[in-house]
Amino acid sequence: MSKIKIIYQCQACGNTSPKWMGKCPDCGGWNSFVEEKVTSSKRQTSELDSMGTNAPLPLSEVEAISEKRVATGISEFDRVLGGGIVPGSVTLIGGDPGIGKSTLILQIFAGLSRRPGRLLYVSGEESPQQIKMRADRLDATSQNIIVLPETSLEGIIGAAKKIRPEAMVVDSIQTVYTEEMPSAPGSVGQVRECAAKLVLLAKRSGIPVFIIGHVTKDGAIAGPRVLEHIVDTVLYFEGDRGHAYRVLRTIKNRFGSTNEIGIFEMSDAGLREVENPSELFLSERPHNVSGTVVVASIEGTRPIMVELQALVSQTSFGMPRRTSIGVDFNRSSLLTAILEKRAGLHLGGMDIFINVVGGLKIMEPAIDLGIITAIASSAKEVPVDPGTFVFGEVGLSGEIRAVAQAELRLKEASKIGFKNAVIPAGNLAKIKGDMKINIIGVKDVRECLKAVLG
Ligand code: TYD
Ligand code: MG
């Protein structure tokens, strides 16, 4: 007889405790412990055991699979994966509700359905009719896409074994439950157990599995740590619901580079790939307005020119407001302090708002110089020449530090027609060849502001 034991499990990190606690000692989350029942009997033999086991082998005798990647036909997605889908890989796609995860996966399946072989779409959230309606809109209806409304993991695995699809998706992991655990679907225990079994299924059968996961209010996939380390690839689909742009970002990738991004635009016929993001993000740039500057940024292997805006105005409250959208808040506070101390700007009584146009999020330090320039341009009310762009990292003593891949950034800018670049002096020395751009190397913040704002 199996005995049912009650434990308390942190819904944020999966830490367990025999007693309820207000604060998780592991991740520090408050009020995150939830009662879960576990059966203390030996694991029932799972459906999966019939799919063969792996014996220990010397590494030299392991058969190397020539990495046969399958291209989906959606090049933005293929690039994010590192060149296509790897057989037997498990990919987690996370994102806010309504951002377009189901749409993305259906379009990927539509691309894959042109090849022979079936694809299994398991949905615990939508009925086959709802999926069909969306597929019609996306022009993704195909006899190769099999839909299965199912939330029992055992049922899903059974169906996968029967259908033997070329790829499958579980939308979403939070709706799936395994009969081996009595706790509710969506709890950390269930999510972890189900994901682990799907990983096993993928590894044993070679079927690439996509798992869709919802993100909680604070931006983490339910049980973030428990899921992220068991899958091969973690992708986040993000974007501002008010904007049409969506960014697919790699957080982890066992088969390719992280930091790669794919850019899509949500339209009434689904997601469209954005092949030339720089032109798109700069298309509505205002001219002769202070507080805006273009930065050459690099996401993964791809250069993107984006517009950074800052608005500096006298505060009407006792405490000035500081807001940044799309750039790290702490980083922009730090850069504000550097401007005050090293360039002598008086920003103490000023509200400062910083925004990256188009709803992009940029984390690389090369945009420091852009933030500094935008703030100073707004504070002094001097517009930056629209043919000028900047990049560079700023240190605490106001020095400008060299950044990686300067030539790639310059090439992208020259392609779009920029005339002047203000870049770290350290980078200037190493630039080879003619860039067709007038390049100014700067050593510190004062020099930069003099070059850009005069
Ligand atoms: P969906 O894929 O259902 O989001 P998720 O699975 O991440 O919850 O996408 C939902 C949103 O996308 C919805 O608000 C409508 C929008 N959308 C379009 O604008 N155009 C389209 O062609 C489709 C299918 C959806
Ligand atoms: Mg969905």
PDB file of C-alpha atoms in Angstrom, residues 132-345:
ATOM      1  CA  LYS A 132      -8.477  25.262 -35.721  1.00  0.00           C
ATOM      2  CA  MET A 133      -9.808  28.820 -35.748  1.00  0.00           C
ATOM      3  CA  ARG A 134      -6.358  30.177 -35.064  1.00  0.00           C
ATOM      4  CA  ALA A 135      -4.785  27.845 -37.622  1.00  0.00           C
ATOM      5  CA  ASP A 136      -7.190  29.066 -40.283  1.00  0.00           C
ATOM      6  CA  ARG A 137      -6.193  32.615 -39.547  1.00  0.00           C
ATOM      7  CA  LEU A 138      -2.516  31.730 -39.764  1.00  0.00           C
ATOM      8  CA  ASP A 139      -3.000  29.599 -42.840  1.00  0.00           C
ATOM      9  CA  ALA A 140      -1.517  26.742 -40.838  1.00  0.00           C
ATOM     10  CA  THR A 141      -4.154  24.083 -41.332  1.00  0.00           C
ATOM     11  CA  SER A 142      -2.512  20.815 -42.317  1.00  0.00           C
ATOM     12  CA  GLN A 143      -3.413  17.170 -42.093  1.00  0.00           C
ATOM     13  CA  ASN A 144       0.010  16.527 -40.605  1.00  0.00           C
ATOM     14  CA  ILE A 145      -0.783  18.474 -37.451  1.00  0.00           C
ATOM     15  CA  ILE A 146      -2.583  16.245 -34.976  1.00  0.00           C
ATOM     16  CA  VAL A 147      -4.329  18.070 -32.143  1.00  0.00           C
ATOM     17  CA  LEU A 148      -4.929  16.382 -28.835  1.00  0.00           C
ATOM     18  CA  PRO A 149      -6.870  18.019 -26.026  1.00  0.00           C
ATOM     19  CA  GLU A 150      -5.357  16.200 -23.075  1.00  0.00           C
ATOM     20  CA  THR A 151      -4.013  17.083 -19.662  1.00  0.00           C
ATOM     21  CA  SER A 152      -2.989  13.692 -18.336  1.00  0.00           C
ATOM     22  CA  LEU A 153       0.706  13.127 -18.865  1.00  0.00           C
ATOM     23  CA  GLU A 154       0.208   9.387 -19.150  1.00  0.00           C
ATOM     24  CA  GLY A 155      -2.313  10.019 -21.917  1.00  0.00           C
ATOM     25  CA  ILE A 156       0.067  12.372 -23.691  1.00  0.00           C
ATOM     26  CA  ILE A 157       2.953   9.920 -23.544  1.00  0.00           C
ATOM     27  CA  GLY A 158       0.684   7.130 -24.755  1.00  0.00           C
ATOM     28  CA  ALA A 159      -0.417   9.237 -27.700  1.00  0.00           C
ATOM     29  CA  ALA A 160       3.154  10.229 -28.534  1.00  0.00           C
ATOM     30  CA  LYS A 161       4.192   6.584 -28.592  1.00  0.00           C
ATOM     31  CA  LYS A 162       1.304   5.718 -30.865  1.00  0.00           C
ATOM     32  CA  ILE A 163       1.576   8.639 -33.266  1.00  0.00           C
ATOM     33  CA  ARG A 164       5.377   8.850 -33.296  1.00  0.00           C
ATOM     34  CA  PRO A 165       5.381  12.498 -34.309  1.00  0.00           C
ATOM     35  CA  GLU A 166       8.326  14.356 -35.821  1.00  0.00           C
ATOM     36  CA  ALA A 167       7.882  16.976 -33.107  1.00  0.00           C
ATOM     37  CA  MET A 168       5.423  17.649 -30.331  1.00  0.00           C
ATOM     38  CA  VAL A 169       4.342  20.508 -28.142  1.00  0.00           C
ATOM     39  CA  VAL A 170       2.673  20.588 -24.752  1.00  0.00           C
ATOM     40  CA  ASP A 171       0.698  23.806 -24.334  1.00  0.00           C
ATOM     41  CA  SER A 172       1.034  24.499 -21.444  1.00  0.00           C
ATOM     42  CA  ILE A 173       3.025  22.576 -18.838  1.00  0.00           C
ATOM     43  CA  GLN A 174       0.942  24.201 -16.090  1.00  0.00           C
ATOM     44  CA  THR A 175      -2.194  22.373 -17.223  1.00  0.00           C
ATOM     45  CA  VAL A 176      -0.624  18.912 -17.320  1.00  0.00           C
ATOM     46  CA  TYR A 177      -0.666  16.458 -14.424  1.00  0.00           C
ATOM     47  CA  THR A 178       0.731  13.037 -13.807  1.00  0.00           C
ATOM     48  CA  GLU A 179      -1.408  10.441 -12.090  1.00  0.00           C
ATOM     49  CA  GLU A 180       1.573   9.458  -9.979  1.00  0.00           C
ATOM     50  CA  MET A 181       1.236  12.625  -7.942  1.00  0.00           C
ATOM     51  CA  PRO A 182      -1.870  13.701  -6.120  1.00  0.00           C
ATOM     52  CA  SER A 183      -1.123  17.423  -6.110  1.00  0.00           C
ATOM     53  CA  ALA A 184      -2.905  19.888  -8.369  1.00  0.00           C
ATOM     54  CA  PRO A 185      -1.782  20.685 -11.935  1.00  0.00           C
ATOM     55  CA  GLY A 186       0.415  23.764 -12.018  1.00  0.00           C
ATOM     56  CA  SER A 187       2.023  23.133  -8.644  1.00  0.00           C
ATOM     57  CA  VAL A 188       5.780  22.936  -8.610  1.00  0.00           C
ATOM     58  CA  GLY A 189       5.761  19.229  -7.872  1.00  0.00           C
ATOM     59  CA  GLN A 190       3.545  18.455 -10.849  1.00  0.00           C
ATOM     60  CA  VAL A 191       5.312  20.833 -13.211  1.00  0.00           C
ATOM     61  CA  ARG A 192       8.677  19.369 -12.357  1.00  0.00           C
ATOM     62  CA  GLU A 193       7.562  15.766 -12.537  1.00  0.00           C
ATOM     63  CA  CYS A 194       5.739  16.252 -15.836  1.00  0.00           C
ATOM     64  CA  ALA A 195       8.617  18.153 -17.413  1.00  0.00           C
ATOM     65  CA  ALA A 196      11.078  15.492 -16.257  1.00  0.00           C
ATOM     66  CA  LYS A 197       8.988  12.797 -17.887  1.00  0.00           C
ATOM     67  CA  LEU A 198       8.695  14.745 -21.108  1.00  0.00           C
ATOM     68  CA  VAL A 199      12.475  15.095 -21.122  1.00  0.00           C
ATOM     69  CA  LEU A 200      12.772  11.349 -20.688  1.00  0.00           C
ATOM     70  CA  LEU A 201      10.323  10.831 -23.531  1.00  0.00           C
ATOM     71  CA  ALA A 202      12.330  13.131 -25.801  1.00  0.00           C
ATOM     72  CA  LYS A 203      15.648  11.490 -24.973  1.00  0.00           C
ATOM     73  CA  ARG A 204      14.376   7.955 -25.385  1.00  0.00           C
ATOM     74  CA  SER A 205      12.347   8.474 -28.518  1.00  0.00           C
ATOM     75  CA  GLY A 206      14.284  11.225 -30.252  1.00  0.00           C
ATOM     76  CA  ILE A 207      11.129  13.302 -30.650  1.00  0.00           C
ATOM     77  CA  PRO A 208      11.859  16.990 -30.142  1.00  0.00           C
ATOM     78  CA  VAL A 209       9.509  18.286 -27.474  1.00  0.00           C
ATOM     79  CA  PHE A 210       8.417  21.888 -27.000  1.00  0.00           C
ATOM     80  CA  ILE A 211       7.029  22.843 -23.630  1.00  0.00           C
ATOM     81  CA  ILE A 212       5.095  26.052 -23.243  1.00  0.00           C
ATOM     82  CA  GLY A 213       5.249  27.601 -19.802  1.00  0.00           C
ATOM     83  CA  HIS A 214       3.460  30.572 -18.361  1.00  0.00           C
ATOM     84  CA  VAL A 215       5.313  33.221 -16.556  1.00  0.00           C
ATOM     85  CA  THR A 216       4.207  34.264 -13.092  1.00  0.00           C
ATOM     86  CA  LYS A 217       3.534  37.846 -12.079  1.00  0.00           C
ATOM     87  CA  ASP A 218       7.135  38.472 -11.146  1.00  0.00           C
ATOM     88  CA  GLY A 219       8.415  37.209 -14.463  1.00  0.00           C
ATOM     89  CA  ALA A 220       9.483  33.668 -13.695  1.00  0.00           C
ATOM     90  CA  ILE A 221       8.171  30.470 -15.241  1.00  0.00           C
ATOM     91  CA  ALA A 222       6.306  28.688 -12.427  1.00  0.00           C
ATOM     92  CA  GLY A 223       8.992  26.811 -10.613  1.00  0.00           C
ATOM     93  CA  PRO A 224      11.625  28.583 -12.679  1.00  0.00           C
ATOM     94  CA  ARG A 225      14.707  26.895 -11.387  1.00  0.00           C
ATOM     95  CA  VAL A 226      13.143  23.479 -11.400  1.00  0.00           C
ATOM     96  CA  LEU A 227      12.218  23.725 -15.070  1.00  0.00           C
ATOM     97  CA  GLU A 228      15.126  25.656 -16.473  1.00  0.00           C
ATOM     98  CA  HIS A 229      17.752  23.157 -15.510  1.00  0.00           C
ATOM     99  CA  ILE A 230      16.057  20.042 -16.800  1.00  0.00           C
ATOM    100  CA  VAL A 231      15.332  21.211 -20.330  1.00  0.00           C
ATOM    101  CA  ASP A 232      17.921  21.752 -23.076  1.00  0.00           C
ATOM    102  CA  THR A 233      16.859  25.149 -24.256  1.00  0.00           C
ATOM    103  CA  VAL A 234      14.953  27.950 -22.583  1.00  0.00           C
ATOM    104  CA  LEU A 235      13.405  30.648 -24.733  1.00  0.00           C
ATOM    105  CA  TYR A 236      11.489  33.644 -23.502  1.00  0.00           C
ATOM    106  CA  PHE A 237       8.946  35.263 -25.731  1.00  0.00           C
ATOM    107  CA  GLU A 238       8.630  38.823 -24.601  1.00  0.00           C
ATOM    108  CA  GLY A 239       7.346  42.157 -25.689  1.00  0.00           C
ATOM    109  CA  ASP A 240       5.070  44.911 -24.705  1.00  0.00           C
ATOM    110  CA  ARG A 241       1.439  44.071 -25.309  1.00  0.00           C
ATOM    111  CA  GLY A 242       0.927  47.642 -26.515  1.00  0.00           C
ATOM    112  CA  HIS A 243       3.573  47.182 -29.191  1.00  0.00           C
ATOM    113  CA  ALA A 244       3.462  44.818 -32.126  1.00  0.00           C
ATOM    114  CA  TYR A 245       7.076  43.713 -31.679  1.00  0.00           C
ATOM    115  CA  ARG A 246       7.882  40.447 -29.990  1.00  0.00           C
ATOM    116  CA  VAL A 247      11.350  39.286 -29.089  1.00  0.00           C
ATOM    117  CA  LEU A 248      12.271  35.650 -28.714  1.00  0.00           C
ATOM    118  CA  ARG A 249      15.278  35.453 -26.440  1.00  0.00           C
ATOM    119  CA  THR A 250      17.506  32.504 -25.515  1.00  0.00           C
ATOM    120  CA  ILE A 251      18.173  32.152 -21.819  1.00  0.00           C
ATOM    121  CA  LYS A 252      19.870  28.801 -22.065  1.00  0.00           C
ATOM    122  CA  ASN A 253      20.828  26.671 -25.044  1.00  0.00           C
ATOM    123  CA  ARG A 254      22.700  23.392 -24.962  1.00  0.00           C
ATOM    124  CA  PHE A 255      22.914  23.387 -28.747  1.00  0.00           C
ATOM    125  CA  GLY A 256      23.801  26.930 -29.629  1.00  0.00           C
ATOM    126  CA  SER A 257      24.669  30.355 -28.401  1.00  0.00           C
ATOM    127  CA  THR A 258      22.618  32.183 -25.834  1.00  0.00           C
ATOM    128  CA  ASN A 259      21.942  35.904 -26.207  1.00  0.00           C
ATOM    129  CA  GLU A 260      20.567  35.263 -29.655  1.00  0.00           C
ATOM    130  CA  ILE A 261      17.294  36.954 -30.378  1.00  0.00           C
ATOM    131  CA  GLY A 262      14.581  36.646 -32.958  1.00  0.00           C
ATOM    132  CA  ILE A 263      12.342  39.577 -33.698  1.00  0.00           C
ATOM    133  CA  PHE A 264       8.741  39.226 -34.788  1.00  0.00           C
ATOM    134  CA  GLU A 265       5.884  41.544 -35.431  1.00  0.00           C
ATOM    135  CA  MET A 266       2.357  40.508 -34.429  1.00  0.00           C
ATOM    136  CA  SER A 267      -0.072  41.163 -37.238  1.00  0.00           C
ATOM    137  CA  ASP A 268      -3.632  40.106 -37.944  1.00  0.00           C
ATOM    138  CA  ALA A 269      -2.261  37.092 -39.787  1.00  0.00           C
ATOM    139  CA  GLY A 270       0.026  35.968 -37.007  1.00  0.00           C
ATOM    140  CA  LEU A 271       3.680  36.632 -36.359  1.00  0.00           C
ATOM    141  CA  ARG A 272       5.818  38.086 -39.111  1.00  0.00           C
ATOM    142  CA  GLU A 273       9.580  37.855 -39.067  1.00  0.00           C
ATOM    143  CA  VAL A 274      11.433  41.113 -38.877  1.00  0.00           C
ATOM    144  CA  GLU A 275      14.542  40.682 -40.964  1.00  0.00           C
ATOM    145  CA  ASN A 276      15.829  44.189 -40.773  1.00  0.00           C
ATOM    146  CA  PRO A 277      15.177  45.350 -37.230  1.00  0.00           C
ATOM    147  CA  SER A 278      17.440  48.405 -37.350  1.00  0.00           C
ATOM    148  CA  GLU A 279      15.409  50.116 -40.039  1.00  0.00           C
ATOM    149  CA  LEU A 280      12.193  49.223 -38.287  1.00  0.00           C
ATOM    150  CA  PHE A 281      13.216  50.564 -34.908  1.00  0.00           C
ATOM    151  CA  LEU A 282      14.469  53.787 -36.410  1.00  0.00           C
ATOM    152  CA  SER A 283      11.571  54.371 -38.786  1.00  0.00           C
ATOM    153  CA  GLU A 284       9.689  56.874 -36.640  1.00  0.00           C
ATOM    154  CA  ARG A 285      12.652  58.750 -35.288  1.00  0.00           C
ATOM    155  CA  PRO A 286      11.960  62.412 -34.598  1.00  0.00           C
ATOM    156  CA  HIS A 287      14.403  64.967 -35.936  1.00  0.00           C
ATOM    157  CA  ASN A 288      15.834  67.965 -34.147  1.00  0.00           C
ATOM    158  CA  VAL A 289      14.461  66.984 -30.772  1.00  0.00           C
ATOM    159  CA  SER A 290      16.676  66.839 -27.716  1.00  0.00           C
ATOM    160  CA  GLY A 291      16.994  63.711 -25.611  1.00  0.00           C
ATOM    161  CA  THR A 292      17.162  61.092 -28.323  1.00  0.00           C
ATOM    162  CA  VAL A 293      20.165  59.257 -29.696  1.00  0.00           C
ATOM    163  CA  VAL A 294      20.778  56.105 -31.703  1.00  0.00           C
ATOM    164  CA  VAL A 295      22.895  53.345 -30.211  1.00  0.00           C
ATOM    165  CA  ALA A 296      24.540  50.480 -32.047  1.00  0.00           C
ATOM    166  CA  SER A 297      23.777  47.485 -29.911  1.00  0.00           C
ATOM    167  CA  ILE A 298      24.529  43.818 -30.414  1.00  0.00           C
ATOM    168  CA  GLU A 299      22.175  41.028 -29.459  1.00  0.00           C
ATOM    169  CA  GLY A 300      23.917  37.698 -29.818  1.00  0.00           C
ATOM    170  CA  THR A 301      25.538  37.837 -33.208  1.00  0.00           C
ATOM    171  CA  ARG A 302      23.305  40.478 -34.644  1.00  0.00           C
ATOM    172  CA  PRO A 303      23.776  44.236 -34.605  1.00  0.00           C
ATOM    173  CA  ILE A 304      20.676  46.325 -33.982  1.00  0.00           C
ATOM    174  CA  MET A 305      20.456  50.080 -34.138  1.00  0.00           C
ATOM    175  CA  VAL A 306      17.977  51.343 -31.578  1.00  0.00           C
ATOM    176  CA  GLU A 307      16.815  54.719 -30.485  1.00  0.00           C
ATOM    177  CA  LEU A 308      17.241  55.654 -26.838  1.00  0.00           C
ATOM    178  CA  GLN A 309      15.182  58.488 -25.420  1.00  0.00           C
ATOM    179  CA  ALA A 310      15.531  60.430 -22.214  1.00  0.00           C
ATOM    180  CA  LEU A 311      13.353  63.110 -20.747  1.00  0.00           C
ATOM    181  CA  VAL A 312      14.818  65.288 -18.025  1.00  0.00           C
ATOM    182  CA  SER A 313      12.541  67.795 -16.365  1.00  0.00           C
ATOM    183  CA  GLN A 314      12.322  69.782 -13.161  1.00  0.00           C
ATOM    184  CA  THR A 315      10.600  67.660 -10.535  1.00  0.00           C
ATOM    185  CA  SER A 316       7.342  68.868  -9.092  1.00  0.00           C
ATOM    186  CA  PHE A 317       7.593  66.561  -6.104  1.00  0.00           C
ATOM    187  CA  GLY A 318       9.997  66.560  -3.178  1.00  0.00           C
ATOM    188  CA  MET A 319      11.683  63.452  -4.469  1.00  0.00           C
ATOM    189  CA  PRO A 320      12.691  63.299  -8.139  1.00  0.00           C
ATOM    190  CA  ARG A 321      11.272  60.398 -10.126  1.00  0.00           C
ATOM    191  CA  ARG A 322      13.560  58.078 -12.023  1.00  0.00           C
ATOM    192  CA  THR A 323      12.102  55.581 -14.462  1.00  0.00           C
ATOM    193  CA  SER A 324      13.729  53.412 -17.067  1.00  0.00           C
ATOM    194  CA  ILE A 325      11.981  51.208 -19.578  1.00  0.00           C
ATOM    195  CA  GLY A 326      14.034  48.727 -21.578  1.00  0.00           C
ATOM    196  CA  VAL A 327      17.305  49.390 -19.772  1.00  0.00           C
ATOM    197  CA  ASP A 328      18.433  48.303 -16.334  1.00  0.00           C
ATOM    198  CA  PHE A 329      17.235  50.733 -13.676  1.00  0.00           C
ATOM    199  CA  ASN A 330      20.323  50.433 -11.492  1.00  0.00           C
ATOM    200  CA  ARG A 331      22.580  50.947 -14.465  1.00  0.00           C
ATOM    201  CA  SER A 332      20.802  54.135 -15.441  1.00  0.00           C
ATOM    202  CA  SER A 333      20.921  55.456 -11.851  1.00  0.00           C
ATOM    203  CA  LEU A 334      24.623  54.805 -11.860  1.00  0.00           C
ATOM    204  CA  LEU A 335      25.095  56.600 -15.168  1.00  0.00           C
ATOM    205  CA  THR A 336      23.084  59.564 -13.870  1.00  0.00           C
ATOM    206  CA  ALA A 337      25.443  59.770 -10.896  1.00  0.00           C
ATOM    207  CA  ILE A 338      28.453  59.601 -13.221  1.00  0.00           C
ATOM    208  CA  LEU A 339      27.034  62.471 -15.284  1.00  0.00           C
ATOM    209  CA  GLU A 340      26.619  64.610 -12.172  1.00  0.00           C
ATOM    210  CA  LYS A 341      30.025  63.880 -10.760  1.00  0.00           C
ATOM    211  CA  ARG A 342      32.180  63.654 -13.914  1.00  0.00           C
ATOM    212  CA  ALA A 343      30.450  65.971 -16.338  1.00  0.00           C
ATOM    213  CA  GLY A 344      29.150  68.516 -13.845  1.00  0.00           C
ATOM    214  CA  LEU A 345      25.500  68.232 -14.863  1.00  0.00           C
TER     215      LEU A 345
END
